[in-house]
PDB file of C-alpha atoms in Angstrom:
ATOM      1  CA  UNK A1281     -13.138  -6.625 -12.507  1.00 49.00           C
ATOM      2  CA  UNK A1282     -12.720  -8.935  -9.729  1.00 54.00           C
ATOM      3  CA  UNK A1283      -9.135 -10.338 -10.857  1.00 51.00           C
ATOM      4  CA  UNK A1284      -8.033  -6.389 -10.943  1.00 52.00           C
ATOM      5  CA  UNK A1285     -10.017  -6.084  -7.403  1.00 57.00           C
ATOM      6  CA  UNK A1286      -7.971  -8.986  -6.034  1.00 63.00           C
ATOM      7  CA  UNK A1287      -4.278  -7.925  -7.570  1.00 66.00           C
ATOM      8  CA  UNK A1288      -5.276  -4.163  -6.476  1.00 75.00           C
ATOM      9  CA  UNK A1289      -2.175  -2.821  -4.243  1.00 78.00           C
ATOM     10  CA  UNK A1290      -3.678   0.335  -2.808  1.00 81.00           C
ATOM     11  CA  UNK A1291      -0.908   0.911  -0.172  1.00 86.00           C
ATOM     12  CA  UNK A1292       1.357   1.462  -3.190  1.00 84.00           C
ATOM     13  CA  UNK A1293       1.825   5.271  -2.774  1.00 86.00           C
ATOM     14  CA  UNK A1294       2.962   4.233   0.937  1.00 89.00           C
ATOM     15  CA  UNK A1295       6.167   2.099   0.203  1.00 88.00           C
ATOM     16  CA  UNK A1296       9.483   3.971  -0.062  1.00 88.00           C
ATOM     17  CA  UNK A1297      10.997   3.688  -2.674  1.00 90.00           C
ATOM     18  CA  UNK A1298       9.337   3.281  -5.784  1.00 91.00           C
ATOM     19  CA  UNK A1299       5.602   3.768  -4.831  1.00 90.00           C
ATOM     20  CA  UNK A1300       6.521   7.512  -3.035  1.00 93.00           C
ATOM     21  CA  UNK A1301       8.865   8.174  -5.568  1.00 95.00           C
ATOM     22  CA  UNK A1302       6.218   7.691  -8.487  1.00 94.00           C
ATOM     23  CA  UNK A1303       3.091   9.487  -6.446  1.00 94.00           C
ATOM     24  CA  UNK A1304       5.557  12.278  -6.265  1.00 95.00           C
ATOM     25  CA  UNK A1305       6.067  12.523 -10.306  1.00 95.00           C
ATOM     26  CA  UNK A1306       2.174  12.698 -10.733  1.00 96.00           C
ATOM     27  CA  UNK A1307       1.690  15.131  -7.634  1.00 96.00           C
ATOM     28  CA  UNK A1308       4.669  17.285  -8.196  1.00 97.00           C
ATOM     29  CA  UNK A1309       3.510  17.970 -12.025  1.00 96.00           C
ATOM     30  CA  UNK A1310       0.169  18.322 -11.093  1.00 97.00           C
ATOM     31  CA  UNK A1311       1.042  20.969  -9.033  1.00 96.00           C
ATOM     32  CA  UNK A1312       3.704  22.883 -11.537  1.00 96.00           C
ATOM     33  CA  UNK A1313       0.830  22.615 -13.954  1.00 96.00           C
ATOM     34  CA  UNK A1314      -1.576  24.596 -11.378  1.00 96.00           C
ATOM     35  CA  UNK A1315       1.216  27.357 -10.445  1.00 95.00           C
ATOM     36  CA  UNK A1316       1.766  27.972 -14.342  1.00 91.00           C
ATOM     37  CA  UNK A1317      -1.935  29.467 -14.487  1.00 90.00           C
ATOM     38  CA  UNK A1318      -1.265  31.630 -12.002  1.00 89.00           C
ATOM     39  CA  UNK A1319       2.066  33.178 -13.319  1.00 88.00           C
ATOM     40  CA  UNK A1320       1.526  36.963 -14.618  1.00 87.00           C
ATOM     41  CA  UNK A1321       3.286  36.107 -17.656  1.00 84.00           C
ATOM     42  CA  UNK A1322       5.444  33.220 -18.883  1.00 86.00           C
ATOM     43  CA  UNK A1323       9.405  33.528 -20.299  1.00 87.00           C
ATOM     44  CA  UNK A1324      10.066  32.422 -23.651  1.00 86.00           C
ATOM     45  CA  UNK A1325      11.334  28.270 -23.144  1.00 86.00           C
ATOM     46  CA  UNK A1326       8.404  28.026 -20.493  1.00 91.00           C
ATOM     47  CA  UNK A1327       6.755  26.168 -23.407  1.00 93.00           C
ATOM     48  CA  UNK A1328       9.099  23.390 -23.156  1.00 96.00           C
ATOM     49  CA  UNK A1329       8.846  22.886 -19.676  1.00 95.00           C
ATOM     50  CA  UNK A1330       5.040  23.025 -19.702  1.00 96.00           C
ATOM     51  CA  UNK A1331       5.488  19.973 -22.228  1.00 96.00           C
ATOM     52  CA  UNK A1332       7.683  17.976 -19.954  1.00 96.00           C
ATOM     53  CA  UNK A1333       5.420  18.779 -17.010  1.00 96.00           C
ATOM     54  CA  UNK A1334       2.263  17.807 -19.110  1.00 97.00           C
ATOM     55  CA  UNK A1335       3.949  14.620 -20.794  1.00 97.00           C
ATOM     56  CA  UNK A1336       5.300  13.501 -17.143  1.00 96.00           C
ATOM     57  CA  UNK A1337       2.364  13.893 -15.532  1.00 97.00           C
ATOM     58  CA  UNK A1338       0.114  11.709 -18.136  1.00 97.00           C
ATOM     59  CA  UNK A1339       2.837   8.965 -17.992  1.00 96.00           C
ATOM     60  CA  UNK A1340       3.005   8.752 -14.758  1.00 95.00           C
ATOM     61  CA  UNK A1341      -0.886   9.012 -14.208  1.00 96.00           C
ATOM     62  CA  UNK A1342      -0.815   5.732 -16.370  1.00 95.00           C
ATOM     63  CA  UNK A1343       2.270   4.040 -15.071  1.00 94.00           C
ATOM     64  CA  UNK A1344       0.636   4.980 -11.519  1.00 93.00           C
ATOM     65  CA  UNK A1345      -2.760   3.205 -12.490  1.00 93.00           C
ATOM     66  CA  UNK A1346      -1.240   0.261 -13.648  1.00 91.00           C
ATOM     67  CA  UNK A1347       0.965  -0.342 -10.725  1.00 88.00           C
ATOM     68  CA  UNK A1348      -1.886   0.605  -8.206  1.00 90.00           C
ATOM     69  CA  UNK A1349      -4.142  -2.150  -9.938  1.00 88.00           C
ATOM     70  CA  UNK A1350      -2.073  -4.820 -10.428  1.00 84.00           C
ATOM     71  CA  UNK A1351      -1.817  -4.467 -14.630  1.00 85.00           C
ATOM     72  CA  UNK A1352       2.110  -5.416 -14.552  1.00 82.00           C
ATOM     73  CA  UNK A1353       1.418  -8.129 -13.394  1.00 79.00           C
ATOM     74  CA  UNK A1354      -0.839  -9.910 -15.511  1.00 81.00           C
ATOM     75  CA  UNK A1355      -0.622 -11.684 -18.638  1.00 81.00           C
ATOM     76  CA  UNK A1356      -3.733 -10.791 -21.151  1.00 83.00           C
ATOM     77  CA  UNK A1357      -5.047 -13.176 -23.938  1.00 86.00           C
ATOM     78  CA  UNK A1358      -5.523 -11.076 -27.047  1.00 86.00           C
ATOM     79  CA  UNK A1359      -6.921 -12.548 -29.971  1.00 88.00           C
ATOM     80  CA  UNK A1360      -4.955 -16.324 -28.831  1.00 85.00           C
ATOM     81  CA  UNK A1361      -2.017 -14.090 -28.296  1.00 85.00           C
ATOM     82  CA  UNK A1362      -0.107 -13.450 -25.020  1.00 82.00           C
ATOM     83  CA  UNK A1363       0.147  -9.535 -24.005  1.00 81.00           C
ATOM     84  CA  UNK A1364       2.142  -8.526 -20.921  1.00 82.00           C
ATOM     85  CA  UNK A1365       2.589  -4.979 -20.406  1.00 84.00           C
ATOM     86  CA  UNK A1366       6.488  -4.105 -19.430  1.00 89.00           C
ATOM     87  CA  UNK A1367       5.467  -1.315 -16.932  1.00 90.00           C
ATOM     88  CA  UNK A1368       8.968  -1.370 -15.605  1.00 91.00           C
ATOM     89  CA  UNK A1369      11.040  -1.215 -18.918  1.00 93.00           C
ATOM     90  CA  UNK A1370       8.640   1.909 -19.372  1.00 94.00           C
ATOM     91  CA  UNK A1371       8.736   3.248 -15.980  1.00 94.00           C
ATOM     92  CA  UNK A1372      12.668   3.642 -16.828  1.00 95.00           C
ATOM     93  CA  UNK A1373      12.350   5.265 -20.313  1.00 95.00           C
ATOM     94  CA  UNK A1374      10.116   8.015 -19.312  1.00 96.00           C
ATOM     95  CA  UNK A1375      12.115   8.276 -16.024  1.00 96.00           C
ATOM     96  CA  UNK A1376      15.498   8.681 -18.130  1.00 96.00           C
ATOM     97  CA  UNK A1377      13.374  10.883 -20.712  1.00 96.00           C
ATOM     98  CA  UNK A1378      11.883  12.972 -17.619  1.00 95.00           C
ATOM     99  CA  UNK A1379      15.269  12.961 -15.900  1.00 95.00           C
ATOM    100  CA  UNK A1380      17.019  14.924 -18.767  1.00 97.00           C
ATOM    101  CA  UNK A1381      14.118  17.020 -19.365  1.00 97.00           C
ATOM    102  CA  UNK A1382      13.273  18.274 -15.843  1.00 96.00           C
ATOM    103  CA  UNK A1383      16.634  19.140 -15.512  1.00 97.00           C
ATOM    104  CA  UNK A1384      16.633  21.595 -18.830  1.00 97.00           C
ATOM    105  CA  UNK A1385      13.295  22.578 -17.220  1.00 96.00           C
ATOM    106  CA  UNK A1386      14.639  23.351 -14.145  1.00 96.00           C
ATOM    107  CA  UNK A1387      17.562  25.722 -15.588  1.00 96.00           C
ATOM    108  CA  UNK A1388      15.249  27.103 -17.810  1.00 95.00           C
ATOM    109  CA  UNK A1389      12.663  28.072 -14.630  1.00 95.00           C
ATOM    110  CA  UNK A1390      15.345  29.012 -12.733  1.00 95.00           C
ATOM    111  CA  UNK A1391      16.684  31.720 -14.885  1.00 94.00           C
ATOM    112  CA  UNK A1392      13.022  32.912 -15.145  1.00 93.00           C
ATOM    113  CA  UNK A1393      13.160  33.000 -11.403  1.00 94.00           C
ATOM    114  CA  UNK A1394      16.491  35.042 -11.424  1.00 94.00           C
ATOM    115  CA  UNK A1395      15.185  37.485 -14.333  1.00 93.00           C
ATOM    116  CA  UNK A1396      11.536  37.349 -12.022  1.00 92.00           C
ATOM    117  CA  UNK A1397      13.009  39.784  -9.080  1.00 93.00           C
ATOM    118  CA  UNK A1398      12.955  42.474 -10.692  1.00 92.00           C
ATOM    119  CA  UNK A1399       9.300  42.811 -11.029  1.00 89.00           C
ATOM    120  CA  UNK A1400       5.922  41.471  -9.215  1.00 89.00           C
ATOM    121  CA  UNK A1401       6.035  39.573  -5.711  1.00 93.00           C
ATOM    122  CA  UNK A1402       3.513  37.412  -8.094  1.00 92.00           C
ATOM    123  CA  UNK A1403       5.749  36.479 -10.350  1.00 92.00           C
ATOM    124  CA  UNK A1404       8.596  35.544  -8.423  1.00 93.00           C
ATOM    125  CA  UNK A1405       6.827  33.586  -5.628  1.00 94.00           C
ATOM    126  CA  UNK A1406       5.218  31.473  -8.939  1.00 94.00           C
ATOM    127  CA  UNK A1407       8.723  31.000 -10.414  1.00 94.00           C
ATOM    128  CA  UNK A1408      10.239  30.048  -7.070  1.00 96.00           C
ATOM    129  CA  UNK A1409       7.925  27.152  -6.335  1.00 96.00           C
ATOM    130  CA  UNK A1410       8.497  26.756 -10.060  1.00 95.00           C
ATOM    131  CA  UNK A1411      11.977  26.046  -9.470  1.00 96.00           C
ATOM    132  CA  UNK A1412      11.424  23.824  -6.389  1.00 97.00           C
ATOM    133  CA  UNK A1413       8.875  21.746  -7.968  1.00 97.00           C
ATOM    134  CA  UNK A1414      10.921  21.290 -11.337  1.00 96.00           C
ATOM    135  CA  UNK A1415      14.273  20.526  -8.892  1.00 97.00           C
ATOM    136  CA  UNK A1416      12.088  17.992  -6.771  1.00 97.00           C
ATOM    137  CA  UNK A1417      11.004  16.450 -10.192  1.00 97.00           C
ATOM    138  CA  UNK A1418      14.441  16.059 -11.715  1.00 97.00           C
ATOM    139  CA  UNK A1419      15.338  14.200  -8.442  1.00 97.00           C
ATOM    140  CA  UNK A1420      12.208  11.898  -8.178  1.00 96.00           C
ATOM    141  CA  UNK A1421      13.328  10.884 -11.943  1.00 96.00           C
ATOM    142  CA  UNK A1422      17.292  10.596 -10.992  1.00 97.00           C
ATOM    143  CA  UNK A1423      15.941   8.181  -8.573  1.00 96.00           C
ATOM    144  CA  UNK A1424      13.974   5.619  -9.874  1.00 95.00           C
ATOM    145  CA  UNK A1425      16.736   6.034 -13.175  1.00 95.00           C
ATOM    146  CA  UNK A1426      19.017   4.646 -10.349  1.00 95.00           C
ATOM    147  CA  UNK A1427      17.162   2.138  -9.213  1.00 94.00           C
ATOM    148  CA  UNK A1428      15.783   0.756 -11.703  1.00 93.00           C
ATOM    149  CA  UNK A1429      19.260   0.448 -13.048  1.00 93.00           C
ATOM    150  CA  UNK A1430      20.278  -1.197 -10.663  1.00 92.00           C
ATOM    151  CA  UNK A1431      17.711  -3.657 -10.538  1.00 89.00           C
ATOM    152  CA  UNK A1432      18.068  -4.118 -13.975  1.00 89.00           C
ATOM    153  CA  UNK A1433      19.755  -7.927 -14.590  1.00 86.00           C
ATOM    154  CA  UNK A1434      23.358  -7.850 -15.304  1.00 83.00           C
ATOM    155  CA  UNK A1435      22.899  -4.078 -15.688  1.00 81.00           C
ATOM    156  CA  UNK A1436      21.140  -5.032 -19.260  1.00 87.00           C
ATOM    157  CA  UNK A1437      18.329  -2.163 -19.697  1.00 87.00           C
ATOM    158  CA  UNK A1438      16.216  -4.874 -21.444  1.00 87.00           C
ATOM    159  CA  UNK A1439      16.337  -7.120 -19.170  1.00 86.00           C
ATOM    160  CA  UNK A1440      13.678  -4.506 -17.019  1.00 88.00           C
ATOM    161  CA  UNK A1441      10.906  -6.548 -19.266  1.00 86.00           C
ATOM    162  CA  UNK A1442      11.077  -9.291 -16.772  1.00 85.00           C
ATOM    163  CA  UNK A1443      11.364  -7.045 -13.314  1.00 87.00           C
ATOM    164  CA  UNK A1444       7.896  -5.972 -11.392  1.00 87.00           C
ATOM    165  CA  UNK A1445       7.857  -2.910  -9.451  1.00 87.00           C
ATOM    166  CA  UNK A1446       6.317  -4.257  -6.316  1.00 83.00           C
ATOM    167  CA  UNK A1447       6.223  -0.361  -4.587  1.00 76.00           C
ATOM    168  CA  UNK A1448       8.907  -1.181  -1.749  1.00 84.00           C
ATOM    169  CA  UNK A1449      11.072  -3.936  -4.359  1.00 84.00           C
ATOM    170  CA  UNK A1450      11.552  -5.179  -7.533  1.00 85.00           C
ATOM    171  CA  UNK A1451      11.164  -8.958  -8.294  1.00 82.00           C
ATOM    172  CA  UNK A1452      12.193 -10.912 -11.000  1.00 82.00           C
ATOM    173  CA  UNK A1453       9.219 -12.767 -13.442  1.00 76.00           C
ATOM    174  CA  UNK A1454      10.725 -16.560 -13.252  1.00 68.00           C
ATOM    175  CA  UNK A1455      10.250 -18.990 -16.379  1.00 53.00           C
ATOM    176  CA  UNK A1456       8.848 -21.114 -14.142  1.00 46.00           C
ATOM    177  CA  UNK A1457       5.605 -19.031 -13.670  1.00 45.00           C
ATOM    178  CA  UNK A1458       5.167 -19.147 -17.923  1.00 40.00           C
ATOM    179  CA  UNK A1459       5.867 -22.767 -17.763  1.00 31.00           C
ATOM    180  CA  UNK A1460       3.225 -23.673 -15.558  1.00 29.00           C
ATOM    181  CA  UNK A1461       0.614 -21.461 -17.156  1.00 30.00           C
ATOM    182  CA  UNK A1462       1.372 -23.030 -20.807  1.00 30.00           C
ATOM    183  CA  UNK A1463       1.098 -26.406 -18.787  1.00 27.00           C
ATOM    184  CA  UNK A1464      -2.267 -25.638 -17.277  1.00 32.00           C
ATOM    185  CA  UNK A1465      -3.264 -24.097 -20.401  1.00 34.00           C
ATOM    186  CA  UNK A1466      -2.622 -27.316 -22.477  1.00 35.00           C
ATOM    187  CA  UNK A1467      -3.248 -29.191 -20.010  1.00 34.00           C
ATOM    188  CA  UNK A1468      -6.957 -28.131 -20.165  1.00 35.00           C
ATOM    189  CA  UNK A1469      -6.985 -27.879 -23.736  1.00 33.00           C
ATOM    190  CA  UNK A1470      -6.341 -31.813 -23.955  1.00 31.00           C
ATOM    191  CA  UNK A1471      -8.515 -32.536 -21.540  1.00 31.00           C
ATOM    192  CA  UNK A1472     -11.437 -30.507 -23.297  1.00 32.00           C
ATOM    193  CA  UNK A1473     -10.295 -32.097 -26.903  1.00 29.00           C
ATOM    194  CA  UNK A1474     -10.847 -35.730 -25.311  1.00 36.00           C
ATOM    195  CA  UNK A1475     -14.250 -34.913 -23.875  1.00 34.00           C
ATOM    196  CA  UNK A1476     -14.876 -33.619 -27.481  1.00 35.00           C
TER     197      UNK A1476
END
């Protein structure tokens, strides 16, 4: 718990771009969810949107956690096997799946919000904030879709395995780094065998 204490980045939700633009995926879904309960009655299609605004906000409650705790950048011994966790490559999938899916969402909540003056005050301030929050999502996702893109080595999507969100920047995992931790590793290793 100490190596997570010590890698910890807690300002992460303070550095434009990536840390405010991923805080605002799990607070803007958060709040869609909330505003749902309160809507009189929901439109057909609303289902789909509460699935995108459920599936974004777990995602990004996880992608969050492992950025704020320093998880992406670690290496983890499993069983003698090396585990590193591409939180970046995964950051840009459910960005690109969110992207595409907010924006359905947001048509979808916007014709509710159209079809929603004609009856309670209710129901169209919940489908208006609806429509904001959805909008504000789909641009959040557009974002980091960008960015990430763009960060992305010789525009190669795979090559986002080996790029670390750092909140403000991305940075590049060097060979050199997995060269010198094999070398310390068998470095020790002979060392213990000739004490043995």
């Amino acid at each position: 718990m100490e190596s997570v204490r010590t890698n910890a980045d807690f300002r992460f939700f303070m550095q434009w771009p990536f840390g405010i633009l991923m805080g605002a995926q799990t607070l803007f879904s958060l709040i869609s969810l909330i505003v749902f309960y309160f809507a009189p009655f929901l439109y057909e299609g609303t289902s789909f949107v509460l699935f995108m605004l459920s599936l974004l906000l777990v995602c990004s409650v996880v992608h969050n956690f492992i950025h704020v705790f320093g998880l992406h950048r670690r290496v983890f011994v499993i069983f003698g096997r090396a585990l590193f966790i591409p939180a970046t490559f995964l950051v840009f999938l459910t960005s690109a799946f969110g992207c595409i899916g907010m924006a359905i969402s947001t048509l979808i909540v916007l014709i509710g919000f159209i079809d929603s003056l004609r009856f309670s005050v209710r129901l169209i301030i919940v489908y208006a904030i609806l429509t904001v929050t959805c909008a504000i999502l789909t641009i959040a996702c557009t974002k980091i879709v960008m960015l990430l893109f763009r960060a992305a080595p010789n525009g190669q999507i795979k090559g986002l395995v080996q790029v670390v969100i750092e909140g403000d920047r991305t940075s590049k995992i060097t060979a050199a780094h997995t060269t010198t931790t094999t070398t310390t590793t068998t470095t020790t290793t002979t060392t213990t065998t000739n004490f043995v």
